[in-house]
Tab-separated table of C-alpha atoms and ligand atoms in Angstrom:
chain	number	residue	atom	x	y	z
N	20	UNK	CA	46.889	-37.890	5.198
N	21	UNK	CA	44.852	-36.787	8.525
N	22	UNK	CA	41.285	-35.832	8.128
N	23	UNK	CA	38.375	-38.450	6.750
N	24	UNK	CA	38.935	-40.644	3.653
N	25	UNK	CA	35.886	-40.147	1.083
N	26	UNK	CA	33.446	-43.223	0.950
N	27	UNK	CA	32.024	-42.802	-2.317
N	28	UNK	CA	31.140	-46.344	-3.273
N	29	UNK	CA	28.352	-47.944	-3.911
N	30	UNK	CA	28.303	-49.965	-0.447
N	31	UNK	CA	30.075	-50.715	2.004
N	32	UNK	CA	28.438	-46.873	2.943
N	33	UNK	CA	29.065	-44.843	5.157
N	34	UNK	CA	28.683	-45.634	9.172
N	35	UNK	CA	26.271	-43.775	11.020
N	36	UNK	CA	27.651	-42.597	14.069
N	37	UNK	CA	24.704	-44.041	15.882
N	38	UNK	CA	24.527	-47.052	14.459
N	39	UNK	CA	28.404	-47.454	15.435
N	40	UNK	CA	27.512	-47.001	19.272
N	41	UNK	CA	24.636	-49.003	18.861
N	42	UNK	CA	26.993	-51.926	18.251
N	43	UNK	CA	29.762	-50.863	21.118
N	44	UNK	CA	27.757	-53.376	23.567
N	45	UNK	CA	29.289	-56.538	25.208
N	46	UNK	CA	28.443	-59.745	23.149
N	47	UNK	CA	25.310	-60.938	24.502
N	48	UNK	CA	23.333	-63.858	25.402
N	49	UNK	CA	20.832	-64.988	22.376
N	50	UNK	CA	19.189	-67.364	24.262
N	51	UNK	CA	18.225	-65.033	27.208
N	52	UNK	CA	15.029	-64.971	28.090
N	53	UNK	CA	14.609	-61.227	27.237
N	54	UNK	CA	16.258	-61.568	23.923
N	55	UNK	CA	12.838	-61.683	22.325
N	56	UNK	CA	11.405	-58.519	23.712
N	57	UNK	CA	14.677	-57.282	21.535
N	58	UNK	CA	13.393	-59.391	18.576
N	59	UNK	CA	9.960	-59.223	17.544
N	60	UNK	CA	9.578	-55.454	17.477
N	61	UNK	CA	12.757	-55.206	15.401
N	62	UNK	CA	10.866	-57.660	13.226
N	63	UNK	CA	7.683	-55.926	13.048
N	64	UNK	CA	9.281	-52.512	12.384
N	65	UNK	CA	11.577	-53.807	9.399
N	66	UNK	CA	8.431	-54.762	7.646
N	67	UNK	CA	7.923	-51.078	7.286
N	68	UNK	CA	10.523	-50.821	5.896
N	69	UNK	CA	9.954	-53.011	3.001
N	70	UNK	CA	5.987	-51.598	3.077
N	71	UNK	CA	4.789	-55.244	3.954
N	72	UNK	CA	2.092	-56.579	6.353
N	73	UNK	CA	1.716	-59.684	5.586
N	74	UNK	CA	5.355	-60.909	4.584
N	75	UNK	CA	7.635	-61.640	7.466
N	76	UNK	CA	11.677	-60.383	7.208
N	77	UNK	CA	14.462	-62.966	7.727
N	78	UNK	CA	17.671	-62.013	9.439
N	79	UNK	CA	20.689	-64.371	8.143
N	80	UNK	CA	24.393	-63.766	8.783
N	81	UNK	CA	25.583	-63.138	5.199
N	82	UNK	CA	25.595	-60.630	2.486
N	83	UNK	CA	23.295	-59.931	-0.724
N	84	UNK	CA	24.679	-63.177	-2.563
N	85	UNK	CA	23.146	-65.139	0.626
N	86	UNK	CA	19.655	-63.461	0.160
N	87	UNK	CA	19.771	-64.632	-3.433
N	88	UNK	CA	20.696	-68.007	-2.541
N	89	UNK	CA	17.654	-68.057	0.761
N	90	UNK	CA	15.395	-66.785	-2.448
N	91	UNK	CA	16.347	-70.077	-4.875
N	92	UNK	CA	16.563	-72.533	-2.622
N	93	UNK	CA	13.319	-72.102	-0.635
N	94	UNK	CA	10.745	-71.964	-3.329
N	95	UNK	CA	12.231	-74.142	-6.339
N	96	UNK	CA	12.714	-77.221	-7.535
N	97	UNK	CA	15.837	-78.842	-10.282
N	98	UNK	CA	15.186	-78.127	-13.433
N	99	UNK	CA	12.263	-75.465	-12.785
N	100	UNK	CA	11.973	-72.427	-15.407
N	101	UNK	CA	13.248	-68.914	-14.578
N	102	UNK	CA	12.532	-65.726	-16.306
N	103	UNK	CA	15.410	-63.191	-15.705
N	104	UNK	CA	17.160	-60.964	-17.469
N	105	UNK	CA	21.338	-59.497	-17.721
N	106	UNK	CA	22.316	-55.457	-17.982
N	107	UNK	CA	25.286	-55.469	-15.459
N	108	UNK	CA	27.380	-57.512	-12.990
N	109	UNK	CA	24.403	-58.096	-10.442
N	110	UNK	CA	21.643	-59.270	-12.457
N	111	UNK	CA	24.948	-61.547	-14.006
N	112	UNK	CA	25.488	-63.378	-10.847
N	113	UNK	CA	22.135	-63.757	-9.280
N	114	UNK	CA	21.040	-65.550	-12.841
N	115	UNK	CA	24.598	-67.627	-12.510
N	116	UNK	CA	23.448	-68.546	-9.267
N	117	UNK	CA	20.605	-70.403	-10.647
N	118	UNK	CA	22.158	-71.582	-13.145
N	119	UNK	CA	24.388	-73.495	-10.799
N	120	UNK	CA	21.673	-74.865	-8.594
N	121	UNK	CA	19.957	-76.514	-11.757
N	122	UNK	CA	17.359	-73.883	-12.604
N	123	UNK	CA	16.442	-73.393	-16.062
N	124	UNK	CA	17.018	-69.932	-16.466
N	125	UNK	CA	15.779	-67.801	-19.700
N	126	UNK	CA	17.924	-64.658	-19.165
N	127	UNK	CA	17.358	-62.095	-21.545
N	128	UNK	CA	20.212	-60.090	-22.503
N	129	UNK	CA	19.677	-56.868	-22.299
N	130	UNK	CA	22.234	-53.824	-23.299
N	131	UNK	CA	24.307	-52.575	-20.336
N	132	UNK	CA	22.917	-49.332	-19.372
N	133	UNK	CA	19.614	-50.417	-19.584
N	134	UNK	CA	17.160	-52.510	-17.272
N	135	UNK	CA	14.210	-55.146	-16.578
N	136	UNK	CA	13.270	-55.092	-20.779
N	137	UNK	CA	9.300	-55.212	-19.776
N	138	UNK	CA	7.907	-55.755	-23.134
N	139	UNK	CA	9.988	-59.233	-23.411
N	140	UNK	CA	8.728	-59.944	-20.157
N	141	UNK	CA	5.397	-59.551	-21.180
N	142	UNK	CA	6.203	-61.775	-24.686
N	143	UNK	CA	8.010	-64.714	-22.733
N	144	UNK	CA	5.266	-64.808	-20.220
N	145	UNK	CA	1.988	-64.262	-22.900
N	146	UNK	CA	3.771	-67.085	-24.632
N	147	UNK	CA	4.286	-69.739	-21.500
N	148	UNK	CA	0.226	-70.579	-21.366
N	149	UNK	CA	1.305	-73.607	-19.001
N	150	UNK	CA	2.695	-71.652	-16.492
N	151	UNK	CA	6.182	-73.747	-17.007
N	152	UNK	CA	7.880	-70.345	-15.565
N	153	UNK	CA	7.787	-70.475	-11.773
N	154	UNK	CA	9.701	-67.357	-11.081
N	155	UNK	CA	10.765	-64.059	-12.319
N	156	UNK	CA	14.037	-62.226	-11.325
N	157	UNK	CA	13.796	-58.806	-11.362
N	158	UNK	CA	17.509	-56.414	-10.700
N	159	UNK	CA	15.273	-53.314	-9.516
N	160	UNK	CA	18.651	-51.574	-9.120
N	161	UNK	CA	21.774	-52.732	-11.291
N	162	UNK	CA	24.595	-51.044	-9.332
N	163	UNK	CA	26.906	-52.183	-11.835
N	164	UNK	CA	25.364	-49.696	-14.258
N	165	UNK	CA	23.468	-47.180	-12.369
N	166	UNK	CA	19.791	-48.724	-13.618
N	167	UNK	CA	16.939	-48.946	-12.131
N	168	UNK	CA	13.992	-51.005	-13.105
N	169	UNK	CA	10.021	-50.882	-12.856
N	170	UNK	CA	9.022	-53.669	-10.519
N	171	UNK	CA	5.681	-52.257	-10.541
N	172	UNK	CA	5.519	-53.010	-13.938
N	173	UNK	CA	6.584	-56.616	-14.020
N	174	UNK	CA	3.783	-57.171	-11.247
N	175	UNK	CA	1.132	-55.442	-14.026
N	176	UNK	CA	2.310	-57.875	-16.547
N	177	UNK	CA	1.995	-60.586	-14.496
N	178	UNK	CA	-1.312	-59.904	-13.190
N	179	UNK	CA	-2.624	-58.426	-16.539
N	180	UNK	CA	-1.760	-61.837	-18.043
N	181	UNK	CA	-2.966	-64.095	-14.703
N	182	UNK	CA	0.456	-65.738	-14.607
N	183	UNK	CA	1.206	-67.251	-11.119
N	184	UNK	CA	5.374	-67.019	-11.212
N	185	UNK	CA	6.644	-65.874	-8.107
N	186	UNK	CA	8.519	-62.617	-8.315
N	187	UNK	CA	11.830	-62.283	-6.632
N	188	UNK	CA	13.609	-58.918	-6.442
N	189	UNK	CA	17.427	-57.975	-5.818
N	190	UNK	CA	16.764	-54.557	-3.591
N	191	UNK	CA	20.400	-54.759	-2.453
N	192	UNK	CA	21.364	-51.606	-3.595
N	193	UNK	CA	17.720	-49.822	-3.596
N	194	UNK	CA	15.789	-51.069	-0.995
N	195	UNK	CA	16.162	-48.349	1.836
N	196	UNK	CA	16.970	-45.863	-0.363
N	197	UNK	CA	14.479	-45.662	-3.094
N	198	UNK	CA	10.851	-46.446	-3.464
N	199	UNK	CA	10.363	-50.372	-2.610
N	200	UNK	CA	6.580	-51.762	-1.993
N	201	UNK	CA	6.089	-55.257	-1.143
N	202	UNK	CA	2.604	-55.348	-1.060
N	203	UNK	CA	1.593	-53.350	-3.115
N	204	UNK	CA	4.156	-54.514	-5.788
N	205	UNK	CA	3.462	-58.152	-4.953
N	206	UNK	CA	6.386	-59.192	-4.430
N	207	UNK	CA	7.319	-62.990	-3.250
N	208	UNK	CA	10.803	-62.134	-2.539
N	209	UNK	CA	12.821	-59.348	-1.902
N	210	UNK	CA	16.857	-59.238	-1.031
N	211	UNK	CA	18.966	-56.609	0.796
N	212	UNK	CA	21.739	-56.912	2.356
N	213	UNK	CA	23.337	-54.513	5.415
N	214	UNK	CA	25.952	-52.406	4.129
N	215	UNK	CA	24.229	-50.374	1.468
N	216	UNK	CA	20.659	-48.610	2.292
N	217	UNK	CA	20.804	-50.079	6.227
N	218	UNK	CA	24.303	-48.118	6.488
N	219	UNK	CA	25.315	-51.242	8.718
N	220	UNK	CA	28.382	-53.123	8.016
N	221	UNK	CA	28.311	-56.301	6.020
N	222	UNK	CA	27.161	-59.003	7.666
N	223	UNK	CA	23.485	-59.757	7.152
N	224	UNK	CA	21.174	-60.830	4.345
N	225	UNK	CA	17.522	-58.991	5.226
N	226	UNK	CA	15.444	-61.335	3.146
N	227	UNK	CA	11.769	-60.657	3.348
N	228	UNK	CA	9.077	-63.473	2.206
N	229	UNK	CA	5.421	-63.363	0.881
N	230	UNK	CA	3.278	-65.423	2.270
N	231	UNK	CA	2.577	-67.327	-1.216
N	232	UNK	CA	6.507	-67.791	-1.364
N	233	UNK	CA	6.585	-69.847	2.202
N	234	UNK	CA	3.725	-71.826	0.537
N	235	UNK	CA	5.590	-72.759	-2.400
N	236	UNK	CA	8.153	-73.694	-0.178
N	237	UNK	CA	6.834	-76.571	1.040
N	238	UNK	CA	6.435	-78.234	-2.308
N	239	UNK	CA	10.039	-76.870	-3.240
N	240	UNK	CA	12.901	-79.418	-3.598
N	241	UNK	CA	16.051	-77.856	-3.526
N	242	UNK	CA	18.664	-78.865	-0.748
N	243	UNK	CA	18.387	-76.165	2.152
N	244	UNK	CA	19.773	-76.141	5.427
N	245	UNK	CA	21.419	-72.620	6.399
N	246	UNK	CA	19.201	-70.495	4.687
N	247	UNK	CA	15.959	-72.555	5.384
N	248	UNK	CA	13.009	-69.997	5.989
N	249	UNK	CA	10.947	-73.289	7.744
N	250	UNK	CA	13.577	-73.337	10.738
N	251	UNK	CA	13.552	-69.390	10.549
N	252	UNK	CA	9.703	-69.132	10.910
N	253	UNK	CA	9.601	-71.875	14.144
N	254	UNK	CA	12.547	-69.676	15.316
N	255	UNK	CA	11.585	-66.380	15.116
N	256	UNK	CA	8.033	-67.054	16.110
N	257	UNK	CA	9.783	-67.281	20.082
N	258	UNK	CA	12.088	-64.481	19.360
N	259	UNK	CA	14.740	-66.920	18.548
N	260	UNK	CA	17.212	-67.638	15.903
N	261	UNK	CA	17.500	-71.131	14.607
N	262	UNK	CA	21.440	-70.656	14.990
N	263	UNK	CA	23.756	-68.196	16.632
N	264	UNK	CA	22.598	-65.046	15.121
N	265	UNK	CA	24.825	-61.827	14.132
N	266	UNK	CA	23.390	-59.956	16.985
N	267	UNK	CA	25.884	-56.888	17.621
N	268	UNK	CA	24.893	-56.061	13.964
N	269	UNK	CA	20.981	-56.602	14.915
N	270	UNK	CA	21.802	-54.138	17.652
N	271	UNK	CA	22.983	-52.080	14.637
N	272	UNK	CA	20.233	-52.795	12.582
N	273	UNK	CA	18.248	-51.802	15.327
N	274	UNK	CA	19.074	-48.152	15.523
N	275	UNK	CA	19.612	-48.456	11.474
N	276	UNK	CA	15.493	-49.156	11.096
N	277	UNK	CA	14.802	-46.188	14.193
N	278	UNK	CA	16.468	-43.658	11.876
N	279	UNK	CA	15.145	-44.729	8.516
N	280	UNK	CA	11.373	-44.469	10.404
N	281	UNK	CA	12.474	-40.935	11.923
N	282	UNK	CA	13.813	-39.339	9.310
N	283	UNK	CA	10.803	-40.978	7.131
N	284	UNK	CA	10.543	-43.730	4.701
N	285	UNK	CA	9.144	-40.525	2.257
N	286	UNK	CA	11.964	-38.062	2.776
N	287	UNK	CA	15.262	-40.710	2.890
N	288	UNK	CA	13.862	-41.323	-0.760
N	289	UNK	CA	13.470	-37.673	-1.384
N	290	UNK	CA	16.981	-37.043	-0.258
N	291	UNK	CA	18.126	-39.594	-2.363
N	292	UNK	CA	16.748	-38.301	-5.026
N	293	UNK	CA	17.828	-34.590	-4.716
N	294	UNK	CA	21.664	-36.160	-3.817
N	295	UNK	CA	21.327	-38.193	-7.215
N	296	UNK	CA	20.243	-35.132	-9.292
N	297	UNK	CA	23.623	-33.379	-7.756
N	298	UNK	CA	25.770	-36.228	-9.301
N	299	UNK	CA	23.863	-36.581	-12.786
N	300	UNK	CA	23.629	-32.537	-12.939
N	301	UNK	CA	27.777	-32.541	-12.207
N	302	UNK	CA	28.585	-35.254	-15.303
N	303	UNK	CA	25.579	-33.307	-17.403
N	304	UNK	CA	28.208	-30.416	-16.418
N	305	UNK	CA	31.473	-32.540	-17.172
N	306	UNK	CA	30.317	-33.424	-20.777
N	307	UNK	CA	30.520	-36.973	-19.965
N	308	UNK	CA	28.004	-39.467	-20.580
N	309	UNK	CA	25.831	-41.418	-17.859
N	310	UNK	CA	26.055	-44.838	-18.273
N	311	UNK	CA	22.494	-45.207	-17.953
N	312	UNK	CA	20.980	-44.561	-20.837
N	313	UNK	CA	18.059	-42.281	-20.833
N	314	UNK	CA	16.571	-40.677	-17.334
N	315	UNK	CA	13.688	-43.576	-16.823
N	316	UNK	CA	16.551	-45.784	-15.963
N	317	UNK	CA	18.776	-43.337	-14.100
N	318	UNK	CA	19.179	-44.261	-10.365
N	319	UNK	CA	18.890	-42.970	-7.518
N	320	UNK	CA	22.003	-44.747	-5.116
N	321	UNK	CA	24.682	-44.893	-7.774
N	322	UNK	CA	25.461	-43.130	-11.079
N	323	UNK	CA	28.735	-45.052	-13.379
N	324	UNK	CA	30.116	-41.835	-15.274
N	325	UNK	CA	31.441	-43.129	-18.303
N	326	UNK	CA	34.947	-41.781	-19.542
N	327	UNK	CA	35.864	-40.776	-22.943
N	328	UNK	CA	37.536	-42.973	-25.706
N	329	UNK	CA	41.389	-43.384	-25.000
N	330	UNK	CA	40.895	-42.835	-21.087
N	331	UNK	CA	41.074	-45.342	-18.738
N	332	UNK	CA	38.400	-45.332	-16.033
N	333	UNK	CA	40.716	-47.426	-13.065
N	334	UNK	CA	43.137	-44.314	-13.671
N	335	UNK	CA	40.782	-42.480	-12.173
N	336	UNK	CA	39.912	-44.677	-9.078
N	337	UNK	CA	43.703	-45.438	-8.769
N	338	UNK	CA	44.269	-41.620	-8.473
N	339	UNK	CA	41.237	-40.947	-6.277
N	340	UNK	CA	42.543	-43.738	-4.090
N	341	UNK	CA	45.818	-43.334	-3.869
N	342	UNK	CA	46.415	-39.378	-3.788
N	343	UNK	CA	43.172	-38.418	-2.574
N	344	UNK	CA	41.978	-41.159	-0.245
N	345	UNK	CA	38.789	-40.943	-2.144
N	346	UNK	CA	37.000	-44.417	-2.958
N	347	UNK	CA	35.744	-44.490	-6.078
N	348	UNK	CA	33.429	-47.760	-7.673
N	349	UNK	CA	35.125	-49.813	-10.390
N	350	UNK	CA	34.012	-50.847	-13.577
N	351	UNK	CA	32.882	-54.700	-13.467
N	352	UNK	CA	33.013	-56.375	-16.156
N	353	UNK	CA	32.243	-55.491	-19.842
N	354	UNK	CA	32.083	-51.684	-18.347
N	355	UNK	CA	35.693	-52.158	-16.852
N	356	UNK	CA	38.123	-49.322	-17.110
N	357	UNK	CA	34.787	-47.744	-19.150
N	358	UNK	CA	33.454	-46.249	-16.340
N	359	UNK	CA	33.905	-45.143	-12.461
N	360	UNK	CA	31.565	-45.110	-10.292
N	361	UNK	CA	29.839	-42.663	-7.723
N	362	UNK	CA	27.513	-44.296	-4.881
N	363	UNK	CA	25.324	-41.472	-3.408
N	364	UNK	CA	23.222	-43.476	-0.931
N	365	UNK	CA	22.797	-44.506	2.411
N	366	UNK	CA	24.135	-42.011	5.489
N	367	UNK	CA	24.559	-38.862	3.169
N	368	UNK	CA	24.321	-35.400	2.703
N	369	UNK	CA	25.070	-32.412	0.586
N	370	UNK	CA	28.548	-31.952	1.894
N	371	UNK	CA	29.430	-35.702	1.582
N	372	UNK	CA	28.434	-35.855	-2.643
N	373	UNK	CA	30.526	-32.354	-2.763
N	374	UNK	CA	33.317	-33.896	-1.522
N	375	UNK	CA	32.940	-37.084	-3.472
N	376	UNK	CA	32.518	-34.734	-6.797
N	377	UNK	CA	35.431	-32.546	-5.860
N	378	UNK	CA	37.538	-35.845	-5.281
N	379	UNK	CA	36.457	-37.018	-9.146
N	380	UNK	CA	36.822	-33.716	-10.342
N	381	UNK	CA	41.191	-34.085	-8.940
N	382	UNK	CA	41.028	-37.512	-9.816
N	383	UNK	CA	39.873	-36.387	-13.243
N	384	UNK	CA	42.033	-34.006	-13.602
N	385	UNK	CA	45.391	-36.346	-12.628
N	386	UNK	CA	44.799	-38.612	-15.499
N	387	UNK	CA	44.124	-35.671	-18.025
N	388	UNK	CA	40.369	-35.730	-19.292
N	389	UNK	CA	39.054	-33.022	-20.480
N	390	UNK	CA	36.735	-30.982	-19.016
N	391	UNK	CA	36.748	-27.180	-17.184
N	392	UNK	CA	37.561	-27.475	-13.252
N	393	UNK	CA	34.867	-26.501	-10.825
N	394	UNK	CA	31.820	-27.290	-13.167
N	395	UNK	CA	30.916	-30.394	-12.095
N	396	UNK	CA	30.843	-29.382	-8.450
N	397	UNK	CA	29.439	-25.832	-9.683
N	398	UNK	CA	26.424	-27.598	-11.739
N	399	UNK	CA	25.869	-29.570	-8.236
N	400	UNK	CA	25.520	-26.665	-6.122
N	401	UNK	CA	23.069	-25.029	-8.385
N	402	UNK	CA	21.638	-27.993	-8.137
N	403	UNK	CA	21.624	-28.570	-4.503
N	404	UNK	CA	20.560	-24.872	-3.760
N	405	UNK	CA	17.589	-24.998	-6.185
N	406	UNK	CA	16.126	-28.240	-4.716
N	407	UNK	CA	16.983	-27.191	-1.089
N	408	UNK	CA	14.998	-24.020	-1.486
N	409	UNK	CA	12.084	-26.259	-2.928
N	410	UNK	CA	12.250	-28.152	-0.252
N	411	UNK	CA	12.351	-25.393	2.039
N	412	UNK	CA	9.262	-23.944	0.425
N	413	UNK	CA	7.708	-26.996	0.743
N	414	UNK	CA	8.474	-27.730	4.428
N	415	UNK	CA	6.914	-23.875	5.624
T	19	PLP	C1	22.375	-55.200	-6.787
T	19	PLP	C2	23.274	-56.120	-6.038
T	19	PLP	N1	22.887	-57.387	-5.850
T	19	PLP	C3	23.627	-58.245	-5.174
T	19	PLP	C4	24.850	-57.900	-4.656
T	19	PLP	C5	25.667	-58.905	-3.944
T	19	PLP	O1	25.646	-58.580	-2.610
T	19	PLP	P1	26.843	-58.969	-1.632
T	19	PLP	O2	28.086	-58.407	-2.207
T	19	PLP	O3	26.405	-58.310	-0.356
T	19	PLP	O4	26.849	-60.450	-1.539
T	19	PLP	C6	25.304	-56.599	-4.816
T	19	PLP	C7	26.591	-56.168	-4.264
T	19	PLP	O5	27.041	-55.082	-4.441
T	19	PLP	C8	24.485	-55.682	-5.523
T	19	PLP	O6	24.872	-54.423	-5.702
C-alpha cells in the first residue's frame, strides 16, 4: 500500500530525518588524525545525556544485550552475589545473563505488571551485613510490560543501609526518554542501546561507567576482551577506539545527542509524558486493562494493552501488520497473545500516536473485541488538546 507504514513498537523507533542524513557520509578513516576532534565532544556531550560528570560513556558496536554483558563482565568475579529481580522478558534475560557467566544471582520474582519490589530490596540487603552482594540489577523500564521502576529509590536503600553493591541499570528502553540521573541516582552502570530513545538504528551499546565501577574493575575476574572498558578508557582518552568502531552510526549518534540537547533533556521527557497519557487515556477509553498495574508503575515509552479473555492478542498485531502496515509489539513470554503492545517513544509526535491508536483501533476491530469505534482515539485527542493548551499556557 503507498504512503508510510506505522512504527509503533517499542524500538527499533522511528528514524529522524536528520539523523538519516547525518549517516549518508562516505565511510571514513578512524584513525585520521582529526577523528578525535569528532570524538571527545561527542563524548562529553552524551554525558549530558545520562546527567553524569564524573562517569565516562562507552561506545561499543552492539545492542542492549552487549551493554548488559560490558556491565557483568567488567566489575565481577565467578561466583559473586547478585541482587535482581524478574517482572517481564528484559529483567528475564539480563538476570539469565548472569546466570550464565557464573554469578550468583538472587532474583526476586516479582508479578508481571509490576516492577523493582523496593521493600525486598531493602530486606535482602538489611539482611546481607557482610556485604556478600556486590551488585544490584535494577530494570528501570520493563518494556515487556510497560513498568517502570524507582531507581532513586534503590540508591536510598542502599545508602540508608551503607551497603557498598554497585548498582547497574537497564535504561534501554528509558534512558533518553524519561527521567535518568547518574549522579545524582548513583548509579555504577547504566545500559542503552541505539534504536530506542537515541532514534538511531541498532548497532551500538551506549554503556556509561561510574568511576567506583572502573575501580572495581580492576579487582574483577571475569574473562573480557570485546567489551573491556580498560582498552576503552586508553582508547578513548586519544579520541580513539580500541577496534574499528561503528562510526557512520556515531555520525548518527552525533546529530541524535544535538537534538535531544535542543529540544531539551526537560521537554523530550515532558513530551513523552503527554504522548504516554494519550495512549493510557485511549485504553482507559477502550475498557481494556493496562498491563501495568497501578499508575506508579505506568511508563512513559511503552504501554502493553491487555486484551480480554477469549481474544488473542497476535490477532491483533497479525491484522495491524498485515492489512494495515501498522507494527504493533508482541507479547513475550508469559504475556504472549495476552497483550499487544504500543511504543510511544523516541522521534514522536501527536500525529504519529494518532495514527498508531487509529491502526489498533482497525486492528481491534478485525479480530472482533469489543469496544465503541473512535473512543480510543477520541479519549486521546481530549487528551492531547488539554495538555497542549497547558503547555501552551505554560510556554507564554
Ligand atoms: C529493557 C530492555 N533491555 C534490554 C534489551 C535488549 O536490548 P537489545 O535487543 O538491543 O539487545 C531490550 C530490548 O528491547 C529492552 O527493551
Amino acid at each position: 500500500m503507498p504512503g508510510f507504514k506505522g512504527m509503533a513498537v517499542p524500538g527499533p523507533t522511528n528514524l529522524p530525518f536528520r539523523i538519516r542524513q547525518a549517516m549518508d557520509v562516505a565511510l571514513e578513516d578512524h584513525r585520521a588524525p582529526d577523528f578525535p576532534q569528532f570524538t571527545l565532544p561527542l563524548f562529553a556531550d552524551l554525558k549530558k545525556v545520562f546527567k553524569t560528570d564524573t562517569g565516562r560513556v562507552f561506545l561499543f558496536p552492539g545492542s542492549g544485550t552487549g551493554g548488559w554483558e560490558a556491565a557483568i563482565a567488567n566489575t565481577l568475579s565467578p561466583g559473586d552475589k547478585v541482587l535482581g529481580s524478574v517482572f517481564g522478558q528484559f529483567s528475564l534475560l539480563w538476570v539469565d545473563l548472569c546466570q550464565r557467566f557464573g554469578l550468583d544471582v538472587d532474583a526476586i520474582d516479582v508479578e508481571w505488571g509490576k516492577g523493582v519490589p523496593l521493600d525486598q530490596y531493602r530486606a535482602r540487603l538489611e539482611a546481607d551485613k557482610r556485604h556478600a552482594i556486590k551488585a544490584v540489577l535494577v530494570t528501570q523500564n520493563e518494556t515487556a510490560t510497560g513498568v517502570t521502576s524507582d531507581v532513586a529509590g534503590v540508591r536510598r536503600i542502599l545508602d540508608d543501609l551503607g551497603h557498598p553493591a554497585l548498582l547497574f541499570v537497564d535504561g534501554v528502553s528509558s534512558i533518553a526518554s524519561i527521567d535518568f540521573r547518574m549522579d545524582e541516582w548513583g548509579v555504577d552502570v547504566a545500559v542503552a542501546g541505539s534504536q530506542k530513545g537515541f532514534m538511531l538504528p541498532t548497532g551500538l551499546a551506549i554503556v556509561c561507567v561510574s568511576e567506583k565501577a572502573l575501580e572495581a574493575g580492576k579487582a574483577a575476574r571475569l574473562p573480557r576482551c570485546f567489551f573491556d572498558f580498560r582498552d576503552m578508557v586508553k582508547a578513548n582518552d586519544q579520541g580513539y577506539f580500541p577496534y574499528t568502531p561503528a562510526a557512520t552510526l556515531l555520525r548518527g549518534l552525533r546529530a541524535s545527542v544535538d537534538m535531544l540537547l535542543e529540544e531539551g533533556l526537560e521537554n523530550v521527557f515532558a513530551r513523552h509524558r503527554r504522548l504516554a497519557g494519550a495512549v493510557r487515556a485511549a485504553v482507559d477509553a477502550w475498557g481494556l486493562r493496562n498491563c501495568a498495574k497501578s499508575p506508579e508503575w505506568f511508563s512513559d515509552t511503552v504501554t502493553a494493552i491487555v486484551v480480554p479473555d477469549g481474544f488473542d492478542a497476535g490477532d491483533v498485531i497479525r491484522i495491524a501488520y498485515s492489512r494495515y502496515e501498522l507494527s504493533l509489539g508482541a507479547g513475550l513470554n508469559k504475556v504472549a497473545g495476552k497483550v499487544f503492545r504500543i511504543g510511544h517513544l523516541g522521534w514522536l509526535n501527536e500525529l504519529m500516536v494518532l495514527q498508531a491508536l487509529g491502526g489498533a483501533e482497525l486492528a481491534m476491530r478485525d479480530a472482533g473485541i469489543p469496544f465503541q469505534p473512535g473512543a480510543g482515539v477520541g479519549a486521546a485527542v481530549m487528551h492531547l488538546s488539554q495538555t497542549g493548551e497547558a503547555m501552551r499556557i505554560a510556554a507564554e
